[in-house]
Coordinates of C-alpha atoms and ligand atoms in Angstrom, one line a residue:
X4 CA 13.6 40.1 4.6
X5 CA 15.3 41.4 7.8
X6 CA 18.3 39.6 9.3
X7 CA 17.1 39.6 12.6
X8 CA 14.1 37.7 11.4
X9 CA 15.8 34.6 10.7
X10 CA 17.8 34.3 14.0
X11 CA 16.8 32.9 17.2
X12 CA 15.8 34.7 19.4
X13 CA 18.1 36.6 22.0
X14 CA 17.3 34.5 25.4
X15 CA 19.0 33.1 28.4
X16 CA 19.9 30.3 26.3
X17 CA 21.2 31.9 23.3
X18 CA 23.7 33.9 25.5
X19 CA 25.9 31.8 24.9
X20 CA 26.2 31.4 21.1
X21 CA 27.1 35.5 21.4
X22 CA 30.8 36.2 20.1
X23 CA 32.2 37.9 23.1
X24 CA 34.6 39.2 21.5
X25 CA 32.2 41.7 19.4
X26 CA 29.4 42.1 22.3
X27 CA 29.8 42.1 25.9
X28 CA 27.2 39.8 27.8
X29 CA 26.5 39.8 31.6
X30 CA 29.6 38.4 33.6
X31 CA 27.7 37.0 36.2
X32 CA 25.0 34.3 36.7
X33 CA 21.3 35.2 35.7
X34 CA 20.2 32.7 38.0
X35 CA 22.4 33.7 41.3
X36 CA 20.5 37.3 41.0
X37 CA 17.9 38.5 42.9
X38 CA 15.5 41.1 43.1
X39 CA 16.6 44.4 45.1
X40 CA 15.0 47.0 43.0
X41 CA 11.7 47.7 42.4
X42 CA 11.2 50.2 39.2
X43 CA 8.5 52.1 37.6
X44 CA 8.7 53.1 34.0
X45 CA 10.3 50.9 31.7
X46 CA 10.9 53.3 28.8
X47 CA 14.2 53.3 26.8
X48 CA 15.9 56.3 29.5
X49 CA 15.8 53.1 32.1
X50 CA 17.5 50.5 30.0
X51 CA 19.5 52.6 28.7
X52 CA 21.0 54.6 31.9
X53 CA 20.2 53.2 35.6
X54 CA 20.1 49.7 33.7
X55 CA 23.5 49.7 32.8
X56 CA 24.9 51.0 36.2
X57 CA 22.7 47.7 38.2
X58 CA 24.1 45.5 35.3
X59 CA 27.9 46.7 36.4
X60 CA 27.0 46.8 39.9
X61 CA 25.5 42.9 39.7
X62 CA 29.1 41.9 38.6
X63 CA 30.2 42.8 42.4
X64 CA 26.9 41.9 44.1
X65 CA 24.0 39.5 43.0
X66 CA 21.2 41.2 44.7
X67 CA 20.5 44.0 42.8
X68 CA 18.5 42.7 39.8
X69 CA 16.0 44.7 39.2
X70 CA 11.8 43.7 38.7
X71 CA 10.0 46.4 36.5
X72 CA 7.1 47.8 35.5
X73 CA 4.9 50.6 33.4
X74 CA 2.2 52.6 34.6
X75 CA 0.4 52.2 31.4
X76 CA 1.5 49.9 28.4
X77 CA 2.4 46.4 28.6
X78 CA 4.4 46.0 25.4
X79 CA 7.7 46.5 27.1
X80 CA 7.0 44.2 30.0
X81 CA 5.6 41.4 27.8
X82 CA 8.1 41.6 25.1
X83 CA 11.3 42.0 27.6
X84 CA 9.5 38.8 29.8
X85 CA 9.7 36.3 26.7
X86 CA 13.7 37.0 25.8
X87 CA 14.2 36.2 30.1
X88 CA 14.8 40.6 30.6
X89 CA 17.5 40.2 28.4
X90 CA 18.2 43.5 25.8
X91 CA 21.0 44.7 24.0
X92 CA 22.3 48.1 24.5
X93 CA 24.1 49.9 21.6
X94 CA 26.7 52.7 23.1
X95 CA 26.5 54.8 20.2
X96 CA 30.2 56.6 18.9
X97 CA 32.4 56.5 15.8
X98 CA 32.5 53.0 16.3
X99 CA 29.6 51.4 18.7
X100 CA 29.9 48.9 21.4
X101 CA 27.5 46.6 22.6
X102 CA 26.5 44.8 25.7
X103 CA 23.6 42.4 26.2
X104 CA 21.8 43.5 29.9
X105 CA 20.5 41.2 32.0
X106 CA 20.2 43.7 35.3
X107 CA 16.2 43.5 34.6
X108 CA 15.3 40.1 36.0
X109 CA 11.4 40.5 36.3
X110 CA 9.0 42.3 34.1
X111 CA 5.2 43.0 35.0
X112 CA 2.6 44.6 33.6
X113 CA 0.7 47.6 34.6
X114 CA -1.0 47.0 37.5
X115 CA -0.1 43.9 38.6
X116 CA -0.8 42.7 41.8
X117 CA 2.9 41.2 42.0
X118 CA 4.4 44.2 41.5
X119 CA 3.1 45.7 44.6
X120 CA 4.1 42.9 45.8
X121 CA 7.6 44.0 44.9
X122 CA 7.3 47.0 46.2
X123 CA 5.6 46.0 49.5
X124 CA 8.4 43.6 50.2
X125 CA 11.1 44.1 52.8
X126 CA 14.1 42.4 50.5
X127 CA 13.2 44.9 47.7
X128 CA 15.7 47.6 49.1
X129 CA 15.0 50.5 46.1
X130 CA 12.4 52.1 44.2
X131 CA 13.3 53.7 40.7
X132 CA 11.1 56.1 38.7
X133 CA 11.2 57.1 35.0
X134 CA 8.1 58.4 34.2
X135 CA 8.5 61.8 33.2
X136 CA 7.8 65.4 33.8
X137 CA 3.6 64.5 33.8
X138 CA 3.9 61.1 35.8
X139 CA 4.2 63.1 38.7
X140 CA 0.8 65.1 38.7
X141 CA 2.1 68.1 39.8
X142 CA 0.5 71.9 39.9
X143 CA 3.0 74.0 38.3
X144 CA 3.5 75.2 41.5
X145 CA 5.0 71.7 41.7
X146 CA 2.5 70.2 44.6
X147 CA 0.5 67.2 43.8
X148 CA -2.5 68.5 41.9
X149 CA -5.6 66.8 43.3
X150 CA -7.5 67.8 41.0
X151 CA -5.5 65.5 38.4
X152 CA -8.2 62.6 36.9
X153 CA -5.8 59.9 38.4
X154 CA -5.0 61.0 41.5
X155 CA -9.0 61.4 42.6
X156 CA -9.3 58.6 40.6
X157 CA -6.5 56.8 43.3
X158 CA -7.9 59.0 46.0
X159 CA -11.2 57.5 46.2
X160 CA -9.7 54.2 45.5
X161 CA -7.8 54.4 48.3
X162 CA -11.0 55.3 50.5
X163 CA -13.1 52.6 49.1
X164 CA -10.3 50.1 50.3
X165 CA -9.5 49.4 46.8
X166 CA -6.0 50.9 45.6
X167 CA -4.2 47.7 44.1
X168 CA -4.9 48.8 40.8
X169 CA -4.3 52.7 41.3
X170 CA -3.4 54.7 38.1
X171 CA -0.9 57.0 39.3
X172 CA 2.7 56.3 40.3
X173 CA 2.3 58.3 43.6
X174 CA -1.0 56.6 44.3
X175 CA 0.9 53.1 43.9
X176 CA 4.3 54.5 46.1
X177 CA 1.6 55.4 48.7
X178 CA -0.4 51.9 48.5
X179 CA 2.6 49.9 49.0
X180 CA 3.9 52.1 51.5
X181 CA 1.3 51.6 54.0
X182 CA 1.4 47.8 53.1
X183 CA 5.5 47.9 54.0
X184 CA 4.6 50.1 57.3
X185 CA 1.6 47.4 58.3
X186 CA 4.1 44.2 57.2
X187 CA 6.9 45.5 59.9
X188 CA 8.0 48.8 59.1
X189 CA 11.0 48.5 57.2
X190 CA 11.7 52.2 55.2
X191 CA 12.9 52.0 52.0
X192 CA 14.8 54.6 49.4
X193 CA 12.8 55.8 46.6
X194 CA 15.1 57.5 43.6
X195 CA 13.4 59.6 41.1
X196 CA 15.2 59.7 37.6
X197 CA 13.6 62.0 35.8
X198 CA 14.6 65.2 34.8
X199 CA 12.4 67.6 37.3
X200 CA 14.7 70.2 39.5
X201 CA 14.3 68.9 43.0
X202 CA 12.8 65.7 42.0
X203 CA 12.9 63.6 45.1
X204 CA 12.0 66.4 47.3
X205 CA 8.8 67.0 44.7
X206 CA 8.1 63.2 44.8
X207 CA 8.2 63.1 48.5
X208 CA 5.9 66.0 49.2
X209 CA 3.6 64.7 46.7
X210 CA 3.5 61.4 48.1
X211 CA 2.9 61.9 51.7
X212 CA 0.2 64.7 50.5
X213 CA -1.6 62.0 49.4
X214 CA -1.3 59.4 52.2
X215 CA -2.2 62.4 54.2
X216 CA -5.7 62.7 52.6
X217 CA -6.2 59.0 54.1
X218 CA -4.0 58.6 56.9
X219 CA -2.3 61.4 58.8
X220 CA 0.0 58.4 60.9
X221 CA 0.9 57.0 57.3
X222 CA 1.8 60.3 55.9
X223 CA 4.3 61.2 58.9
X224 CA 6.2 57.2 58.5
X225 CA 6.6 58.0 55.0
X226 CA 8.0 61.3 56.2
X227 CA 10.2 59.9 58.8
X228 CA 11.5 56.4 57.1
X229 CA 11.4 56.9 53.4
X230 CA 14.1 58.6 51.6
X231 CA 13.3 60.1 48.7
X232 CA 17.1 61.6 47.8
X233 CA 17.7 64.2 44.5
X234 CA 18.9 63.3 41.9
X235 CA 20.5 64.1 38.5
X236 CA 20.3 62.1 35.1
X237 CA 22.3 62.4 32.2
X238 CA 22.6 60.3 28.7
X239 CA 21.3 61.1 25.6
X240 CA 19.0 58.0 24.4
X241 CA 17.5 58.4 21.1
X242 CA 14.8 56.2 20.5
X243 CA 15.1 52.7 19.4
X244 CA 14.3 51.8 15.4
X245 CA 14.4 48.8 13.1
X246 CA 17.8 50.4 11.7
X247 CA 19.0 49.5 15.4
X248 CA 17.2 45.8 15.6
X249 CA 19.5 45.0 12.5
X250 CA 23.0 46.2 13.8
X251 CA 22.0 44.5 16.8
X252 CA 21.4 41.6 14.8
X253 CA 24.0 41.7 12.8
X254 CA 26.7 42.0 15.9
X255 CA 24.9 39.6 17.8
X256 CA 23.6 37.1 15.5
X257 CA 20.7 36.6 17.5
X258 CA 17.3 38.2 17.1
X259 CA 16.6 41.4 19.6
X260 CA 13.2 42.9 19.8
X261 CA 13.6 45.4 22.7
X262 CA 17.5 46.5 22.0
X263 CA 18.0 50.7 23.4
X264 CA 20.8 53.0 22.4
X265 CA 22.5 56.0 23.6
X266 CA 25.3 57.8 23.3
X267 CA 28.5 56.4 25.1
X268 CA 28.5 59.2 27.8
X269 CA 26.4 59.0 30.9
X270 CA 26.1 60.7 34.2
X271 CA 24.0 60.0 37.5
X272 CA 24.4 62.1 40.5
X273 CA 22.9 61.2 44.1
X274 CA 22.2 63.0 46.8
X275 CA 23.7 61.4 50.3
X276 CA 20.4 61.8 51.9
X277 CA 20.1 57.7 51.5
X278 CA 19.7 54.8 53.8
X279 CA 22.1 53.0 55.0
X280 CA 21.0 50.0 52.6
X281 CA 21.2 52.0 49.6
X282 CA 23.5 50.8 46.8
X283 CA 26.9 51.2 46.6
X284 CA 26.7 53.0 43.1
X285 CA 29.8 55.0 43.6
X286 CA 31.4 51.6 43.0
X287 CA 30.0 51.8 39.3
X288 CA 30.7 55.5 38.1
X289 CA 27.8 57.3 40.3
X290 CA 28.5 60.6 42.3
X291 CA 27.1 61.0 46.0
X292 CA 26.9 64.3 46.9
X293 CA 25.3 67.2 48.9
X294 CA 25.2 69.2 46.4
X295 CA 22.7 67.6 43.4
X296 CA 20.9 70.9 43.1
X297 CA 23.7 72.7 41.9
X298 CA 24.3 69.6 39.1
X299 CA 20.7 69.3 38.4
X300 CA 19.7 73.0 37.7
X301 CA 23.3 73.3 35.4
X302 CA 21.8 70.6 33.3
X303 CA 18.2 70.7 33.0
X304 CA 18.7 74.6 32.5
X305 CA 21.8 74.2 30.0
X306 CA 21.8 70.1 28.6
X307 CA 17.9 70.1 28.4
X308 CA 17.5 73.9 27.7
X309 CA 19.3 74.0 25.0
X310 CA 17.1 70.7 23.6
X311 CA 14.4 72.1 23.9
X312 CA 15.4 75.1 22.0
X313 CA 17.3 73.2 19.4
X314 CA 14.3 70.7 19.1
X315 CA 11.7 73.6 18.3
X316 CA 13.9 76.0 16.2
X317 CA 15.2 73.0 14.3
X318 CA 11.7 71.6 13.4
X319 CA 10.6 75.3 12.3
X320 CA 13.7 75.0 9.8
X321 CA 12.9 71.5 8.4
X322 CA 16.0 70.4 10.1
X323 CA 15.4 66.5 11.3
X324 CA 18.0 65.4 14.3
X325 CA 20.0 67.3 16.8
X326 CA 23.2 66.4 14.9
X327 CA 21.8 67.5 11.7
X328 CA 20.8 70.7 13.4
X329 CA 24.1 71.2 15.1
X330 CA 25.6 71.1 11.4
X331 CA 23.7 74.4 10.7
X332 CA 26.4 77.0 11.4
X333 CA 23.3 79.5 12.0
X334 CA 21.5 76.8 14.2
X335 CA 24.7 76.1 16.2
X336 CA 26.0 79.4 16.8
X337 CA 22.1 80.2 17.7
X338 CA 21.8 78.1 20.3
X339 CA 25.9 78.4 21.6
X340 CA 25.2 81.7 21.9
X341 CA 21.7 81.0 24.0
X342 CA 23.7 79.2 26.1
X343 CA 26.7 81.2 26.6
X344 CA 24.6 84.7 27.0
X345 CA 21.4 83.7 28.5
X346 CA 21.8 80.2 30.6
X347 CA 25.1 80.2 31.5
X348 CA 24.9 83.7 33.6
X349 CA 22.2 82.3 35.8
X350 CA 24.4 79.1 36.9
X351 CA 27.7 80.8 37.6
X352 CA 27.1 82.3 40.9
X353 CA 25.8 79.0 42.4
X354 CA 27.8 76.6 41.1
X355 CA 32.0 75.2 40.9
X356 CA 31.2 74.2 37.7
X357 CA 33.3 75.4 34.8
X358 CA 30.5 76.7 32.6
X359 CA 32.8 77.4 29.7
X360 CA 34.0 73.5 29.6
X361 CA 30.8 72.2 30.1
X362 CA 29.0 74.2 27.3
X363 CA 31.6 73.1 25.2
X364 CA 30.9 69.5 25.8
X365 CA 27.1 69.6 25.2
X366 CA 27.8 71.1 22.0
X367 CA 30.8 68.4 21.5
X368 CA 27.5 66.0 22.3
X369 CA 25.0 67.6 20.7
X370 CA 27.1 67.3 17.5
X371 CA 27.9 63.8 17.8
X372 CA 27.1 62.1 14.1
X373 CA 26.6 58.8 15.4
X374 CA 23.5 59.7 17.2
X375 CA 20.4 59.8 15.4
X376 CA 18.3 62.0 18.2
X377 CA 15.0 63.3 16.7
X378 CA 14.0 66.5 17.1
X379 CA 10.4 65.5 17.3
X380 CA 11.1 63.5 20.2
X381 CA 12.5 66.5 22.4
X382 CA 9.9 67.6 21.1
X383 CA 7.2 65.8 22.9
X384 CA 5.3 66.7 26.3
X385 CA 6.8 70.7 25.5
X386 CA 3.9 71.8 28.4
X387 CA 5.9 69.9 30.9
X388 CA 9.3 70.6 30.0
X389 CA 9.4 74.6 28.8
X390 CA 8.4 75.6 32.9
X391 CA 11.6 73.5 33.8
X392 CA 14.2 74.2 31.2
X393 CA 13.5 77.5 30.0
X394 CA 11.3 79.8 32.2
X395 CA 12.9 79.7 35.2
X396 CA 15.7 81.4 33.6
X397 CA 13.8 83.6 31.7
X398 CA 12.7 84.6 35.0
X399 CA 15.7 85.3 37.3
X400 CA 17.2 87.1 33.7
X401 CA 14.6 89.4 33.5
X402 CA 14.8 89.8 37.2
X403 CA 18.5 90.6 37.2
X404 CA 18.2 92.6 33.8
X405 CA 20.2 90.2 31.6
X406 CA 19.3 89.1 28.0
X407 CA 16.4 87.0 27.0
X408 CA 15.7 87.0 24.1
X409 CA 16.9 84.1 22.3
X410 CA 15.2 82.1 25.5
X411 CA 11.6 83.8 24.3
X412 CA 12.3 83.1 20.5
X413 CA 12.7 79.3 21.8
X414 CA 9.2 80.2 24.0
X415 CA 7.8 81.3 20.2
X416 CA 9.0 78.4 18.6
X417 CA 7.0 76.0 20.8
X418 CA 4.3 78.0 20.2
X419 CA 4.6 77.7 16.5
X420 CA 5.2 74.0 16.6
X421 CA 1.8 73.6 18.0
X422 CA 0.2 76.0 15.6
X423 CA 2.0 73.1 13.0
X424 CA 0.8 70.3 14.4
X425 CA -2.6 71.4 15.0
X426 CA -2.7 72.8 11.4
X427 CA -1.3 69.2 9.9
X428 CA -3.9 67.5 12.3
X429 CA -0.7 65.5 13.3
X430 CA -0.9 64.2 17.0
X431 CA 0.7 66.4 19.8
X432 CA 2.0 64.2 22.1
X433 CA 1.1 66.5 25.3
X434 CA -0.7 66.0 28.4
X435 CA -2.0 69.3 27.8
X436 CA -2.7 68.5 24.3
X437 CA -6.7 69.2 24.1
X438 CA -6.0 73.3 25.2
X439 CA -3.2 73.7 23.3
X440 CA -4.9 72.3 20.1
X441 CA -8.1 74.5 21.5
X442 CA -5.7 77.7 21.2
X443 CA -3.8 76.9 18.2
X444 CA -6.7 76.9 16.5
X445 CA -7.8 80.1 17.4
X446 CA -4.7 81.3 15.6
X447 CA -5.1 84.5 13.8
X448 CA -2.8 86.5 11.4
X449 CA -1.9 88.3 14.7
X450 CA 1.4 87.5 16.2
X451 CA 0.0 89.3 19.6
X452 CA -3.2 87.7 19.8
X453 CA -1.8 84.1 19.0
X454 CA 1.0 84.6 21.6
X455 CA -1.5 85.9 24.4
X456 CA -3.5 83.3 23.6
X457 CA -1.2 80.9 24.4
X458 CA 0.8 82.9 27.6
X459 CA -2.7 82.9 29.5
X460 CA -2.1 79.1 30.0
X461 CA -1.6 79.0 33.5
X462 CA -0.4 75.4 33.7
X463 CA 2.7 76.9 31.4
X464 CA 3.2 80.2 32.2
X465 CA 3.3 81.5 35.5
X466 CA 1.0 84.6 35.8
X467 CA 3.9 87.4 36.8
X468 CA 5.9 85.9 33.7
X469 CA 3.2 86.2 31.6
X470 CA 2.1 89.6 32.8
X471 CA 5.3 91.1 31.7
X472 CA 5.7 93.6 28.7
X473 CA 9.4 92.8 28.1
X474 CA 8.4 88.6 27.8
X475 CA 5.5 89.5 25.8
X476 CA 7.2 91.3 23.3
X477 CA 10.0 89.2 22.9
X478 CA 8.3 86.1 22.4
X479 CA 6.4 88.6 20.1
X480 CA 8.9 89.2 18.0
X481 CA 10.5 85.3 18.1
X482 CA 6.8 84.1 16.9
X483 CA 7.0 86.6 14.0
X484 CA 10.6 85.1 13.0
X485 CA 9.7 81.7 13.5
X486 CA 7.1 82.2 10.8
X487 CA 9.8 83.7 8.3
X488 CA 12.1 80.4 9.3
X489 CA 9.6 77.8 8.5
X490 CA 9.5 79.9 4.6
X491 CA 12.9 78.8 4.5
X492 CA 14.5 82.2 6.2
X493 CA 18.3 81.8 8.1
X494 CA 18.2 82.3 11.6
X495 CA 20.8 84.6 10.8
X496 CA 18.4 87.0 9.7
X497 CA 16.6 87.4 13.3
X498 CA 19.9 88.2 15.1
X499 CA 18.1 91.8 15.5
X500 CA 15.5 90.0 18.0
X501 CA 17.8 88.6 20.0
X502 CA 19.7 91.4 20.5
X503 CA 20.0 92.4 24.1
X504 CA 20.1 96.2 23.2
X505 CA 16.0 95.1 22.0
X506 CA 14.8 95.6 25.5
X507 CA 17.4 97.9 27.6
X508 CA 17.3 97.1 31.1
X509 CA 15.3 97.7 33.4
X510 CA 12.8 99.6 30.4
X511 CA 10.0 97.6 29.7
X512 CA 8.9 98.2 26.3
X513 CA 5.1 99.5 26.1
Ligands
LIG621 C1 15.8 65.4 26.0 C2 16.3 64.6 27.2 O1 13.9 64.3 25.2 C3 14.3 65.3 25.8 O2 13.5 66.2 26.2 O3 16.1 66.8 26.3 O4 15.7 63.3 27.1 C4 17.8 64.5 27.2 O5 18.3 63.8 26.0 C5 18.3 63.8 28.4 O6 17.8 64.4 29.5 C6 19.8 63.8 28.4 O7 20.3 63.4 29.6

């Protein structure tokens, strides 16, 4: 029998029995909030990061409670609505803190009509998105792909009149945008939080491409009142267990169902491209700036790069969490090294940032034994994410004749990881899951013909990139290796493969 079991139930009205002194609960009045947010996605990253910012921010200013929503399960919403929005988050270090949230005031299920509602209405001042790399339905020339089953499916929606229920988040952002344009006009700040370089200005284009297919006078108000400003996220929130549930119990003494963790860091960066009724976030730790791109590439290519390397190497060694991973001096000095020689070179001409110092933290964080981050979990949607963490660079290296080869053995050891799957019949959690099981398994005992067989997926790999000798060979070579890891090799053994000298410059191997 659990502890949490036999406790009542964390609810507005068992705030009060919390010992303060162990768990810090809101300091302001649930009932004097009100809603000024409107979010979509209500995964762990949102209760875990922007959450915690509105809960602060609430202490100075009541009307920033936020009203969620998913675009596809209802668990969260349901579950969140019956303890009154309330959760626990766990701020994960040596010792942990804890504070009970009560920033989300109103959660709804997919599609409710009350949520456009939300979003329609002139009082709700923000929108908020977590909903990954796929929600957005992009090309990978990052346009809204209209050939994606939910945005036709939206599309005709739309046309027939019939959009409350659409099934995409742009096709919802454009719905309730015409409604706030045909109830009076008043433009509104909509603030992507997921991890996509250029997010807001991707979320924008994609969004008035779409009101543009119905109405070309809708698509230039969007244009010209909504702000859709950049923006960078950072904490690392592994996801929530039962092991969780009973510390939270156990600290709390009542009975959590929905509590989130993360590590204690966090970091949100804005651009100042917003309204004039945007938040005053700066009040609660956020950075304004011009200059998100230059924050955003240095951590999706170096924080989330890294990951996904880390994620995919690990898994090939049997190696479970990043912390675990990080304890593998071959592991850890692989990926230091990927970072120091093959990501760091194509941030330092564009950005103040000291690369050095900031490497060195994410390694500090990556290391962190008090957070239990999966590897699996990295893992997931690895279509989505490789094209934004780790080809890009591959690309301006190659371009510029610098080293890539510890960025194609990460390439190979997605690759691999599908090949495992597939073989396990374990389920890939991937939007492009049905062609990458289709080419896994085709696998043969050819390295070559397994890795063109995955490099002519144009949704991953952009033709030029996949085209070239030097690429092909290296992620060659890393597919090779990753087979000799998962028999229980060292990764000190492939150094050879990731040895600039591999492919001089400028020489593409034949
Ligand atoms: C991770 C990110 O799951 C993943 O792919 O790389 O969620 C990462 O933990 C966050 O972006 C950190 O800010």
């Amino acid at each position: 029998m659990t502890i949490s079991a036999s406790l009542p139930a964390l609810r507005a009205k068992t705030l009060a029995t919390i010992d303060r002194r162990r768990v810090a609960v809101p300091p302001y009045a649930l009932d004097s909030v009100s809603v000024g947010v409107a979010h979509i996605g209500l995964g762990a990253f949102h209760r875990a990061h922007q959450a915690d910012y509105f809960d602060r921010l609430l202490a100075r200013d009541p009307s920033w409670g936020i009203c969620a929503t998913s675009m596809n399960s209802s668990a969260t919403a349901a579950g969140l609505h019956v303890q009154d929005g309330l959760y626990t988050l766990a701020l994960l270090d040596e010792a942990p803190d804890y504070r009970v949230i009560g920033a989300i005031r109103e959660t709804l299920p997919p599609r409710d009509p009350a949520f456009l509602a939300r979003l329609a209405a002139p009082s709700t001042k923000l929108v908020t998105l977590t909903i990954t790399e796929k929600g957005y339905c992009l090309t990978p020339d990052g346009e809204l792909d209209f050939d994606h089953p939910g945005v036709r499916r939206d599309l005709s929606a739309a046309a027939n009149g019939a959009s409350t229920s659409a099934s995409t988040a742009v096709g919802l952002l454009a719905h309730a945008l015409q409604l706030r344009r045909r109830g009076g006009g008043v433009g509104i700040d909509v603030l992507s939080c997921d991890n996509l370089p250029a997010n807001g200005d991707k979320l924008r284009a994609a969004v008035v491409s779409f009101a543009d297919r119905g109405d070309r006078d809708l698509g230039r108000w969007i244009a010209d009142e909504v702000r859709f400003p950049n923006a960078m996220v950072d904490a690392i929130t592994p996801a929530s267990d039962a092991a969780l549930a009973e510390k939270v119990a156990a600290e709390t003494g009542v009975c959590d169902a929905w509590p989130v963790q993360r590590e204690a860091f966090a970091s949100w960066v804005i651009g100042r491209d917003v309204s004039a009724r945007f938040p005053d976030l700066e009040a609660v730790g956020v950075v304004m700036t011009s200059d998100v791109a230059a924050h955003e590439r240095a951590k999706l290519r170096m924080l989330n790069g890294a990951h996904s390397v880390l994620a995919y190497v690990g898994l090939a060694c049997g190696v479970t969490t990043v912390a675990q991973a990080m304890a593998r001096p071959d592991i850890a000095d692989f990926v230091g090294r990927t970072m120091a020689e093959e990501i760091a070179p194509c941030l330092a001409t564009t950005h103040g940032l000291d690369l050095a110092v900031y490497r060195k933290s994410l390694l500090q964080r990556f290391a962190n034994p008090s957070v239990a981050h999966h590897l699996s979990q990295i893992a997931w949607d690895g279509s989505q994410k490789l094209p934004i963490r780790l080809l890009g660079t591959i690309t301006e290296n190659q371009a510029s004749g610098r080293p890539v080869g510890r960025l194609c053995f990460g390439v190979a050891a997605w690759m691999r990881f599908v090949v495992r799957m597939t073989r396990a019949n374990s389920v890939l959690t991937d939007p492009l899951a049905d062609e990458l099981t289709r080419v896994a398994r085709k696998r043969t005992s050819d390295a070559e013909a397994d890795v063109r067989a995955f490099l002519a997926l144009r949704q991953v790999f952009p033709e030029g990139l996949a085209r070239s000798l030097r690429f092909q060979r290296g992620v060659e070579a890393g597919y090779r290796a990753v087979i000799d890891l998962e028999r229980g090799a060292t990764l000190r053994d492939f150094q050879e493969y990731t040895n600039p000298e591999t492919y001089p410059e400028g020489r593409e191997p034949t």
